[in-house]
Short mmCIF file of C-alpha atoms in Angstrom, two decimals:
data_model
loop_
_atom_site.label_atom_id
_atom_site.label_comp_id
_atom_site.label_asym_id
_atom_site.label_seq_id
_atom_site.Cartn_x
_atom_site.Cartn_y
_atom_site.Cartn_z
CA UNK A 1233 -14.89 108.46 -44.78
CA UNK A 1234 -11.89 110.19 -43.63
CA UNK A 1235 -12.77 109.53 -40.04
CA UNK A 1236 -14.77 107.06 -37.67
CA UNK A 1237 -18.55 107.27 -38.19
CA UNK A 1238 -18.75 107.85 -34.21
CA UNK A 1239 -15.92 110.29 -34.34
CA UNK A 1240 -17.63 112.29 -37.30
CA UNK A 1241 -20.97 111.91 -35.74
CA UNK A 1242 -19.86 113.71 -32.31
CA UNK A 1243 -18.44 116.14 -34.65
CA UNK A 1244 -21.62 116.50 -36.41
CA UNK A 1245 -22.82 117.27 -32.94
CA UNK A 1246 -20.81 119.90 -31.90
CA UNK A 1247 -20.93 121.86 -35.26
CA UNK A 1248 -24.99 121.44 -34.68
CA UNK A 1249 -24.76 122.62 -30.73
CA UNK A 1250 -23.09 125.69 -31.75
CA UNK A 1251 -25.56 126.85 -34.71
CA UNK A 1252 -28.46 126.07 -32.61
CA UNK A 1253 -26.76 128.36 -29.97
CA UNK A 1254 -26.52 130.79 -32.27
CA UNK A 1255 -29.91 130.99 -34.32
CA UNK A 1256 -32.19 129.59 -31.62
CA UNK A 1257 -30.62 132.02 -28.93
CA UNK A 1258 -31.75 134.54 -31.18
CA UNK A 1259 -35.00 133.85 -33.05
CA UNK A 1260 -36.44 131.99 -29.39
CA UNK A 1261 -36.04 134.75 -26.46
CA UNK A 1262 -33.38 136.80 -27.79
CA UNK A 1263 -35.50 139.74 -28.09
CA UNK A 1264 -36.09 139.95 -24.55
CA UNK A 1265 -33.60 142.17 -24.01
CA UNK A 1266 -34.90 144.58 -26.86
CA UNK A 1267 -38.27 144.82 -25.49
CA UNK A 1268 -37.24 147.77 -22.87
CA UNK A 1269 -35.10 149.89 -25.11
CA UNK A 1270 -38.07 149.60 -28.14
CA UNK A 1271 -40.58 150.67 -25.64
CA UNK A 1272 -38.58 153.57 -24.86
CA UNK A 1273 -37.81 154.66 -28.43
CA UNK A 1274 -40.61 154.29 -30.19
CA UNK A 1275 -43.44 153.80 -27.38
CA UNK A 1276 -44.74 150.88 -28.86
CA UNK A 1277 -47.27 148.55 -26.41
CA UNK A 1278 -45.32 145.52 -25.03
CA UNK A 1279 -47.81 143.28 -26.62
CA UNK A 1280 -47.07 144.72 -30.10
CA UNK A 1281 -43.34 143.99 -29.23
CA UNK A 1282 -43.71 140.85 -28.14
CA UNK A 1283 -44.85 140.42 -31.49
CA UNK A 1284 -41.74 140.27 -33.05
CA UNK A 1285 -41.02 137.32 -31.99
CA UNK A 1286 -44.03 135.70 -31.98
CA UNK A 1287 -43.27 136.59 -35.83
CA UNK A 1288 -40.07 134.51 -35.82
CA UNK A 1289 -41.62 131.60 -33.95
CA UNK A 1290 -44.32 131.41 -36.62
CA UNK A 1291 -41.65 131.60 -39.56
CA UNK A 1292 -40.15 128.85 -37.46
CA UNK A 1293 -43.72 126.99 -37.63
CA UNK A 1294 -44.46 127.69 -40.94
CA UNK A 1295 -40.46 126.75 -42.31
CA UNK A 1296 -40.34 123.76 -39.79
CA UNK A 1297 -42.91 122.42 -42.25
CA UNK A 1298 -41.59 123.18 -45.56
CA UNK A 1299 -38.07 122.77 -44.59
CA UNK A 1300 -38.42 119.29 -43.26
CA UNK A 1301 -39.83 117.85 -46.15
CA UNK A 1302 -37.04 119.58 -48.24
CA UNK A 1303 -34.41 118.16 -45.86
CA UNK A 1304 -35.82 114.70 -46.71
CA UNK A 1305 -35.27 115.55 -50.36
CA UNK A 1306 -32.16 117.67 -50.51
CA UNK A 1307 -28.41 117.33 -49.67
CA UNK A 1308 -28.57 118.60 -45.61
CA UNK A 1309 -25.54 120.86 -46.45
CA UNK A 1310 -27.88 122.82 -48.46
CA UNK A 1311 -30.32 123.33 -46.27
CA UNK A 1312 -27.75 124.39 -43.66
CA UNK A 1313 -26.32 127.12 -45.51
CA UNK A 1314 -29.74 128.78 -46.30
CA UNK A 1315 -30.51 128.72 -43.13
CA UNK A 1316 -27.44 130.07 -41.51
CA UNK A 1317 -26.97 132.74 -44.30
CA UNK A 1318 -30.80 134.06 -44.05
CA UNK A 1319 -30.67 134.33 -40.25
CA UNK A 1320 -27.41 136.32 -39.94
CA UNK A 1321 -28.33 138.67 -42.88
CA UNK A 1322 -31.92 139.16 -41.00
CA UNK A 1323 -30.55 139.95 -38.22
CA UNK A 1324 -28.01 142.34 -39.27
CA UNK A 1325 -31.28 143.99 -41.61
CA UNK A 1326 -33.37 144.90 -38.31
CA UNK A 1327 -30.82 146.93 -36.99
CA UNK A 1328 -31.73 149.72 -39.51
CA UNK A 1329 -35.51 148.53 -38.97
CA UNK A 1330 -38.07 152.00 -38.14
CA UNK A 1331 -41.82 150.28 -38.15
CA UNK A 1332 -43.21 147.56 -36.68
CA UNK A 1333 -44.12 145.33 -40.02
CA UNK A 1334 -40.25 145.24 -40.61
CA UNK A 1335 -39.09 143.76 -37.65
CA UNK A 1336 -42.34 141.41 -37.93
CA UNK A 1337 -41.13 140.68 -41.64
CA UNK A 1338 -37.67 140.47 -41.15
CA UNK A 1339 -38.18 138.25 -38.09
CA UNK A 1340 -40.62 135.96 -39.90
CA UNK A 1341 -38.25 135.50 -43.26
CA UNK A 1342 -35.50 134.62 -40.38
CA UNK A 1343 -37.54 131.97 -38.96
CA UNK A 1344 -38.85 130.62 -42.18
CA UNK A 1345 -35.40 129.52 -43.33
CA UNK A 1346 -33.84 129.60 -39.87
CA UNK A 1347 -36.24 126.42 -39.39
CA UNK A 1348 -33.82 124.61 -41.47
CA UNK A 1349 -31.66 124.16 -38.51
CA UNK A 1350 -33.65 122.72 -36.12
CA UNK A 1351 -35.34 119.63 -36.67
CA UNK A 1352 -33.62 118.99 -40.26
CA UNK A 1353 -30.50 118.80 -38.01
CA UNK A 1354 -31.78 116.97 -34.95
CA UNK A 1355 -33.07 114.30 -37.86
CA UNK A 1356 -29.74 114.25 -39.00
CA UNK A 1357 -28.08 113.35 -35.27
CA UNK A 1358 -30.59 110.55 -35.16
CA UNK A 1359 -29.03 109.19 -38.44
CA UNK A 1360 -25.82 109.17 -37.33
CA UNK A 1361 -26.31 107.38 -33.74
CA UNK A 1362 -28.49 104.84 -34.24
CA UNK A 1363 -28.05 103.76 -30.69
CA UNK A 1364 -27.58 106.11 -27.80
CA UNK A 1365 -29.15 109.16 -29.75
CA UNK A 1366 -30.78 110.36 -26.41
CA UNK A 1367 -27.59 111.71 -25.12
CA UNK A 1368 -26.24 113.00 -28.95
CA UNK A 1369 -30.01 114.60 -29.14
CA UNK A 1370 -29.26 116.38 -25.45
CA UNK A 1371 -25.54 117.94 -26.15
CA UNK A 1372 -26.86 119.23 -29.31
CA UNK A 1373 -30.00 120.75 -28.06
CA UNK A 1374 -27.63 122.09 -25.22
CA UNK A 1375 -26.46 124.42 -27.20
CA UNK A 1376 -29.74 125.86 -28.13
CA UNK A 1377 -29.93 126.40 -24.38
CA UNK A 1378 -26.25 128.08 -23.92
CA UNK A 1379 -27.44 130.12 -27.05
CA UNK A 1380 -30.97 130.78 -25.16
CA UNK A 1381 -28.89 132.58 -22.11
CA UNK A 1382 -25.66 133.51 -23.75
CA UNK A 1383 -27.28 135.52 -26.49
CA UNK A 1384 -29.34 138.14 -24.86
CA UNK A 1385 -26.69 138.40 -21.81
CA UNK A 1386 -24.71 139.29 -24.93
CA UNK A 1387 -27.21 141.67 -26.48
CA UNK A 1388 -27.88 143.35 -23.31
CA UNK A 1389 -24.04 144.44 -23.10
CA UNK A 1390 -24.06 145.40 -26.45
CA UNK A 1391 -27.42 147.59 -26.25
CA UNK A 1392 -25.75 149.53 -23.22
CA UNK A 1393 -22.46 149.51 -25.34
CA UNK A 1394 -23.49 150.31 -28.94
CA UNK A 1395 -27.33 151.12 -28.56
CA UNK A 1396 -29.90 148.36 -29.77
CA UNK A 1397 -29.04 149.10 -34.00
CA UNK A 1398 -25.62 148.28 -33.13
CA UNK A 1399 -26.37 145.04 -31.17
CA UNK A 1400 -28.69 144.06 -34.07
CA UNK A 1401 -25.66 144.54 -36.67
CA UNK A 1402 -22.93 142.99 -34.39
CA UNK A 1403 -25.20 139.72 -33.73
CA UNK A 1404 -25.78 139.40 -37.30
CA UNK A 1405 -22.22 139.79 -38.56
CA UNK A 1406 -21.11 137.43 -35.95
CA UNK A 1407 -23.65 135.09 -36.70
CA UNK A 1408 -22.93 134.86 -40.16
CA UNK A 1409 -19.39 134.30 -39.60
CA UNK A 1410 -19.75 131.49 -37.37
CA UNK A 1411 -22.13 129.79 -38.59
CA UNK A 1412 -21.66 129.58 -42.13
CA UNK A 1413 -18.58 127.66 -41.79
CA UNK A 1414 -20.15 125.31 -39.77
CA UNK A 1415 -23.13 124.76 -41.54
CA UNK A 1416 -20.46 123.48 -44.34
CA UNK A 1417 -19.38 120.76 -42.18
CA UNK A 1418 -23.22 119.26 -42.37
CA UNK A 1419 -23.49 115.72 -43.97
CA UNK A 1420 -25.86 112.62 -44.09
CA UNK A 1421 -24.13 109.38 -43.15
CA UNK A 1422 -23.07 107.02 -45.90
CA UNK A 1423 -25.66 105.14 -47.58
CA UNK A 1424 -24.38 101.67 -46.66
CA UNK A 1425 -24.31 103.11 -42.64
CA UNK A 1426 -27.78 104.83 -42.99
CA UNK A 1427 -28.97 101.18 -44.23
CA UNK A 1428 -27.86 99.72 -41.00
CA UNK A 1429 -29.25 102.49 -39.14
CA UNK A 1430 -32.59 102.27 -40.53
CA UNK A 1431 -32.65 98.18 -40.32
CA UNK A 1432 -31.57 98.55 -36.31
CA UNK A 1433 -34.73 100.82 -35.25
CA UNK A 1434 -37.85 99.54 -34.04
CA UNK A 1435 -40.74 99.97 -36.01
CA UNK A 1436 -42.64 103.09 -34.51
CA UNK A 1437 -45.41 101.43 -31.64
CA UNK A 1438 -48.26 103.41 -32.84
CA UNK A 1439 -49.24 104.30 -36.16
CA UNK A 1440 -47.07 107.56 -37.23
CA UNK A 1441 -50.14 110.04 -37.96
CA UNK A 1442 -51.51 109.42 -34.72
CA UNK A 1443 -48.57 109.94 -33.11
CA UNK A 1444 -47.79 113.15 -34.73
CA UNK A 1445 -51.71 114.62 -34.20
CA UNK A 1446 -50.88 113.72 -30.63
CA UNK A 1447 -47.01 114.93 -30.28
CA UNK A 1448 -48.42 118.25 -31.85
CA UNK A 1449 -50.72 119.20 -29.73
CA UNK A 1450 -49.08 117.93 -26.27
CA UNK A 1451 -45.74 120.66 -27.73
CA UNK A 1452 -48.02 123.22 -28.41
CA UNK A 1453 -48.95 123.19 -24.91
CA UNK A 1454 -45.65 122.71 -22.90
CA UNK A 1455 -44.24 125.25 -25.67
CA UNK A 1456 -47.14 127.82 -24.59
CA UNK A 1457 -45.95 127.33 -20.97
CA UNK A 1458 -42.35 127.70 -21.76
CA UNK A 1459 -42.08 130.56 -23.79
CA UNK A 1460 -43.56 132.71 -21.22
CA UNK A 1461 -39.93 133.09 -18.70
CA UNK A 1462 -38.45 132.73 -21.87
CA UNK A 1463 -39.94 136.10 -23.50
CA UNK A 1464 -41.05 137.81 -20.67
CA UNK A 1465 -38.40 137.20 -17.45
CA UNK A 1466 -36.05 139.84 -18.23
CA UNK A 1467 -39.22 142.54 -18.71
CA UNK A 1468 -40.42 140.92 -15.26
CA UNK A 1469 -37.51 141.70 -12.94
CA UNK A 1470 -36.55 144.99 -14.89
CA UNK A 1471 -40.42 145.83 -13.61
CA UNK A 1472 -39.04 145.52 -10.27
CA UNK A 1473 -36.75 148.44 -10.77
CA UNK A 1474 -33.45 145.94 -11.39
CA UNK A 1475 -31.57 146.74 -14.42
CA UNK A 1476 -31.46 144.98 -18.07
CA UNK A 1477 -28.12 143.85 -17.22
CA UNK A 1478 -28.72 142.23 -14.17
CA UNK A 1479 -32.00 140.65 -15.45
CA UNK A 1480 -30.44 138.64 -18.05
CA UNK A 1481 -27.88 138.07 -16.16
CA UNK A 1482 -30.74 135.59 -14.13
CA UNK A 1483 -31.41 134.26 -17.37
CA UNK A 1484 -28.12 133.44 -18.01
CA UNK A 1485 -28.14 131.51 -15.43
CA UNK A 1486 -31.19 129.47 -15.66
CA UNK A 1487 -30.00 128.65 -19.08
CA UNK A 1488 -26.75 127.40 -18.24
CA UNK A 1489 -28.28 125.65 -15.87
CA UNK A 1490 -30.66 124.27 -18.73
CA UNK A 1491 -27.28 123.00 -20.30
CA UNK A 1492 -26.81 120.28 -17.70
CA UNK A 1493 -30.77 119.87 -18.00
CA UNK A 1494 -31.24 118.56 -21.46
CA UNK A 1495 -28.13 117.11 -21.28
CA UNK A 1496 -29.53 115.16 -18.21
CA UNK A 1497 -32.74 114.61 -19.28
CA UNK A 1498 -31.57 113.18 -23.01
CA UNK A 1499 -29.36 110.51 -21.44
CA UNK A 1500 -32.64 109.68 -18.66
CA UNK A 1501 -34.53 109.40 -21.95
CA UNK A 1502 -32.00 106.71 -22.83
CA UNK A 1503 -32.45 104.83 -19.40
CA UNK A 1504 -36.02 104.86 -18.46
CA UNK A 1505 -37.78 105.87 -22.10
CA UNK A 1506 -38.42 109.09 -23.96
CA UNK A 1507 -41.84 109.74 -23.16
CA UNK A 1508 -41.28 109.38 -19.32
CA UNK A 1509 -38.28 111.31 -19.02
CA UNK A 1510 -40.93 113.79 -21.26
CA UNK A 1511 -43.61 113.64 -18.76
CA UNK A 1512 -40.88 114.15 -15.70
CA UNK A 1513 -39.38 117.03 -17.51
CA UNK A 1514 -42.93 118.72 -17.88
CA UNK A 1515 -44.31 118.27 -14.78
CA UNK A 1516 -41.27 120.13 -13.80
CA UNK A 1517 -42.08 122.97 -15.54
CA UNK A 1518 -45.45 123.33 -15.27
CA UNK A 1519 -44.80 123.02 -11.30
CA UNK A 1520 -42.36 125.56 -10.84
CA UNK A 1521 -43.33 128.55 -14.13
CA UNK A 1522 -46.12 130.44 -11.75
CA UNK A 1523 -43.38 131.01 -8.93
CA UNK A 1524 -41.53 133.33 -10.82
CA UNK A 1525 -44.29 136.05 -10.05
CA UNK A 1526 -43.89 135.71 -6.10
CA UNK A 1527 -40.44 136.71 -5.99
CA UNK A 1528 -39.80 139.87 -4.84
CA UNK A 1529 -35.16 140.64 -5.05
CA UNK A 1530 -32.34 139.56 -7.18
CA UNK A 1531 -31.29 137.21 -4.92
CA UNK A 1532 -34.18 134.81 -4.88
CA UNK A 1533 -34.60 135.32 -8.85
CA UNK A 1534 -30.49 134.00 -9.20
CA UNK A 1535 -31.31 131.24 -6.45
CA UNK A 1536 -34.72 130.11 -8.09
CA UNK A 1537 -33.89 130.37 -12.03
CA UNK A 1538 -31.35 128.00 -12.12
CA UNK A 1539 -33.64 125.32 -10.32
CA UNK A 1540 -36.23 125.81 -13.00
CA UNK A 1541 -33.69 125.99 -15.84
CA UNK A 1542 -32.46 123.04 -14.64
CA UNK A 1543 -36.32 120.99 -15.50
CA UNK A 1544 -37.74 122.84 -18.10
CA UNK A 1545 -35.00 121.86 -20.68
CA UNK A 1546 -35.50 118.42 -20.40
CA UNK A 1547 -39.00 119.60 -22.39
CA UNK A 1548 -37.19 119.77 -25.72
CA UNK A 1549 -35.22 117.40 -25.64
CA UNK A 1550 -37.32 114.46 -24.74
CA UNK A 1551 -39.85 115.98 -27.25
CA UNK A 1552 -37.29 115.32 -29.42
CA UNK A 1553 -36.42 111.89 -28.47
CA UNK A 1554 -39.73 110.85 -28.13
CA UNK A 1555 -40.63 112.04 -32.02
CA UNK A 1556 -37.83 110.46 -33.09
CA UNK A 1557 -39.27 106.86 -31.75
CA UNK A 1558 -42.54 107.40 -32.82
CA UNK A 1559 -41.17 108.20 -36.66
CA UNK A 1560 -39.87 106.16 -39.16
CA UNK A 1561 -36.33 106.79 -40.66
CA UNK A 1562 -37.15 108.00 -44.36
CA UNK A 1563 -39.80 110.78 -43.37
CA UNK A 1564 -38.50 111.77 -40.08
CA UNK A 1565 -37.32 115.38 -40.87
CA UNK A 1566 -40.65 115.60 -42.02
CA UNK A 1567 -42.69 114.21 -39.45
CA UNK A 1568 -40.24 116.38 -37.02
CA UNK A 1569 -40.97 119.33 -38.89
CA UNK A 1570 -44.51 119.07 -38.28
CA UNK A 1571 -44.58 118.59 -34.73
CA UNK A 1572 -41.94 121.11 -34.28
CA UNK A 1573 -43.76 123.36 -36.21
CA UNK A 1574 -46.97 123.09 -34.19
CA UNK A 1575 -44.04 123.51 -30.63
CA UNK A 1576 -43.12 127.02 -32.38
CA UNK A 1577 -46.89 128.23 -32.94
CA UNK A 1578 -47.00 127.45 -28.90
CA UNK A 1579 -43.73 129.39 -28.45
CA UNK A 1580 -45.55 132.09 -30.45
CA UNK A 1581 -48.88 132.42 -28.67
CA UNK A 1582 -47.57 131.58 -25.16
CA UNK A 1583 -45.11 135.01 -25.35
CA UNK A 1584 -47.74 137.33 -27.11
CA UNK A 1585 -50.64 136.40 -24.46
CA UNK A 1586 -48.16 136.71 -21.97
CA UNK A 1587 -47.67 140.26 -23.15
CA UNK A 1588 -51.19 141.21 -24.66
CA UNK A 1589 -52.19 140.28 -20.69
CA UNK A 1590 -49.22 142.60 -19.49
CA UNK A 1591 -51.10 145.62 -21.21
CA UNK A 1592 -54.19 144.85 -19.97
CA UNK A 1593 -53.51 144.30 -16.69
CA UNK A 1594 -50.16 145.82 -15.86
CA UNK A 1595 -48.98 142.45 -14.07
CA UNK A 1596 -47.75 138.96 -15.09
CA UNK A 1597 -49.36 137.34 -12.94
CA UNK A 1598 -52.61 136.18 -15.38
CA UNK A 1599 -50.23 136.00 -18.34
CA UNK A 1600 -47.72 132.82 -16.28
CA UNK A 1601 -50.85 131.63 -14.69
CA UNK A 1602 -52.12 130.95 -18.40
CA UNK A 1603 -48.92 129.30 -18.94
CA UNK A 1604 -49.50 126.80 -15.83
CA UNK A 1605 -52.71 125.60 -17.20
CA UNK A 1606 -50.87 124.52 -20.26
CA UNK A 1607 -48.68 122.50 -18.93
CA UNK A 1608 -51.39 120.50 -16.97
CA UNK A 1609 -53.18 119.98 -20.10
CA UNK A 1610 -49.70 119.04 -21.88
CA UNK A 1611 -49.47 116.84 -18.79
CA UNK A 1612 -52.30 115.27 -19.19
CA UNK A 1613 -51.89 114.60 -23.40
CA UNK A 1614 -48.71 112.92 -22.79
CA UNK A 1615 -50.02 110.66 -19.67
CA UNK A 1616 -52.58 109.47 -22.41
CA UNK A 1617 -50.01 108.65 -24.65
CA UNK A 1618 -47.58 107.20 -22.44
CA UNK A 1619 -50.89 104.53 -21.75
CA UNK A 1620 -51.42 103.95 -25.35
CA UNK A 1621 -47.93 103.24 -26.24
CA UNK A 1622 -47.54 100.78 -23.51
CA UNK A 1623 -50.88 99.09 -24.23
CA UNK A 1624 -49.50 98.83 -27.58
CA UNK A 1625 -46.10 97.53 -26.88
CA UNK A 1626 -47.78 94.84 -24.68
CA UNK A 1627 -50.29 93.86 -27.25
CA UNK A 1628 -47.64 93.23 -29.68
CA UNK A 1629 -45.54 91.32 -27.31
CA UNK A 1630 -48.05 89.00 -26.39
#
C-alpha cells in the first residue's frame, strides 16, 4: 500500500466520520426541524410527520439487512457509492415532495441504501484495527453525532433562509458532493493484513445466534428510548413558545457534547469491556431522558442537554463494540446488519409513539415516559448478558 496500514486506517476513519455525519444527521433526527414548518403548510398531524422518519429508520432496518450481507460479498467501495449517491439524490427529490407517501417513499429508498454506510463501514473499521478498535469505532461514530446536531442546526437556518424546499435541495446537493468523493476513498485491508486480523481475535464467548437474538432486542429498546429527544426535542421547546432556531440550537449542543461521549465511551469500552461501558452508557440514558419534560426556559434546556448528550452516545458506540466481540470476522457486516437493523426499527417506533402520544394527549410527557421504560428493560437484557458472557468466559478458563 502506498501508506502505513495504521496511517490508512485513521484515514479510513475520518472519511467514515464525515459520511456518517452527513447521512445519519439526516436520515436519524434531521427532520426535526421540518416537523413545524410541515405542520404549518400542509396541516398534517405530528404523528403522521413523524412518520417520515420513522420511514427512513425502517429503510435503514430493512437495508441494514440486505446491505450487510452484500458488504460481505462485494468490494466496500461499491457499496459506499450507492449509498452516498441514493441519499443525496433523495434528499434533494423531497424538496419538490406535495403528499405524504412521497416523503415516506423517498425517505424509505434513502434509508434502504443509506444503510450501506453504517454498519458495512463500522465492519470495515474493525478490519482495519484489529487492536484498539474501541476508540477507531468512537471517532467514527462521532461523526454521526456532529452530523446528528450539525445537520438540523443547519436545516433550521436554511428553512428560515430559503423555506423548507430549499433546505431539502441545498442538503442534498451538498451531500452528494461531499460524500461521494469520500465514499471513493473506502477499501478493505489487504488480504495478507485481514489474515492477521482475523487470526488475532478471540473467538466470540457465546455462540453468535444467541448473541445476535439477544444484541437485537436489548438495541431495539435503548434505540426506542433514544430516538425520542432525538425526533421530538426541537418540537418540545418550540411548544414552549422558543423559536426553531433556538431549539436546535440545544440540540446542537447536546450533540456536540455527544462527540466527546462516544468518543469517551469507545475508548472505556477498550479499558473495562464493551458490554459494561454498554450498560454504563444506558443507564445513563434511561436515567436522565424523562427530565427533559420538567424543564420549563432555555437556559436549563442549554445547561441540561449537553449533560445528557454527553451519556446517551456512549449507547451506539458500545453497541457497536460489543457486536463486534460477539461476531466472527467473515460474517460480521452481516451479523451487524442484523442487529443494527433491529436498533433502527427501535429508532422508528420510539419517534412515531412519541408523536402518535403527542396527538392524543397534547403533551410529551407519556410519549418520554414510554421511552424510560425501555431503557430499564434494555437495562435489564444487557445485565443478563453481561452474566452469561462472564459465566462463559470463566467456564472456558477453567
Amino acid at each position: 500500500m502506498s501508506m502505513p496500514v495504521s496511517r490508512q486506517g485513521w484515514v479510513i476513519v475520518g472519511a467514515v466520520a464525515v459520511i456518517l455525519a452527513i447521512a445519519m444527521g439526516q436520515l436519524v433526527n434531521g427532520l426535526s426541524v421540518f416537523f413545524v414548518p410541515l405542520e404549518a403548510e400542509f396541516g398534517w398531524p405530528r404523528g403522521a410527520v413523524a412518520l417520515i422518519n420513522s420511514a427512513g429508520l425502517a429503510g435503514l432496518a430493512i437495508g441494514g439487512i440486505v446491505m450487510g450481507a452484500v458488504a460481505d460479498r462485494t468490494p466496500i467501495r461499491r457499496v459506499a457509492l450507492a449509498g452516498t449517491t441514493a441519499v443525496g439524490l433523495c434528499v434533494m427529490l423531497a424538496a419538490g415532495a406535495s403528499g405524504l407517501w412521497q416523503f415516506y417513499l423517498l425517505f424509505f429508498v434513502a434509508g434502504i441504501f443509506g444503510a450501506g454506510l453504517f454498519a458495512p463501514l463500522f465492519a470495515l473499521i474493525g478490519g482495519w484495527f484489529p487492536a484498539g478498535a474501541g476508540l477507531a469505532i468512537g471517532i467514527a461514530s462521532a461523526g454521526q453525532a456532529a452530523g446528528q446536531g450539525g445537520v438540523p442546526f443547519l436545516a433550521a437556518w436554511l428553512i428560515e433562509q430559503l423555506g423548507w424546499r430549499g433546505a431539502f435541495l441545498v442538503l442534498g446537493l451538498a451531500s452528494i458532493a461531499v460524500m461521494v468523493p469520500l465514499a471513493m476513498l473506502m477499501r478493505e485491508p489487504q488480504r495478507a493484513v485481514g489474515g492477521v486480523a482475523m487470526r488475532a481475535e478471540p473467538a466470540p464467548p457465546i455462540p453468535p445466534r444467541l448473541a445476535v437474538a439477544w444484541l437485537s432486542a436489548a438495541t431495539l429498546l435503548c434505540c426506542a428510548c433514544m430516538s425520542v429527544p432525538l425526533m421530538h426535542l426541537v418540537p418540545l421547546i418550540q411548544g414552549l413558545c422558543i423559536s426553531g432556531t433556538d431549539a436546535s440550537g440545544v440540540l446542537f449542543a447536546m450533540l456536540m457534547a455527544a462527540i466527546l461521549g462516544r468518543v469517551a465511551f469507545g475508548k472505556l469500552a477498550d479499558l473495562i469491556g464493551p458490554i459494561p461501558a454498554y450498560m454504563t452508557a444506558s443507564l445513563w440514558q434511561t436515567s436522565a431522558v424523562f427530565a427533559f419534560t420538567r424543564l420549563t426556559d432555555l437556559g436549563q434546556f442549554y445547561l441540561f442537554a449537553p449533560i445528557y448528550g454527553f451519556g446517551y452516545a456512549g449507547v451506539m458506540t458500545t453497541v457497536l463494540v460489543t457486536a463486534r466481540m460477539l461476531t466472527p470476522a467473515a460474517q460480521r457486516a452481516t451479523l451487524m446488519g442484523v442487529i443494527l437493523g433491529f436498533a433502527w426499527i427501535g429508532h422508528a417506533v420510539g419517534g412515531f409513539q412519541a408523536g402518535l402520544f403527542f396527538d392524543l394527549t397534547g403533551s410529551y410527557a407519556l410519549g418520554f415516559g414510554a421511552a424510560a421504560l425501555a431503557g430499564i428493560v434494555n437495562l435489564a437484557l444487557v445485565a443478563l448478558l453481561f452474566l452469561r458472557v462472564r459465566r462463559r468466559q470463566a467456564s472456558a478458563m477453567a
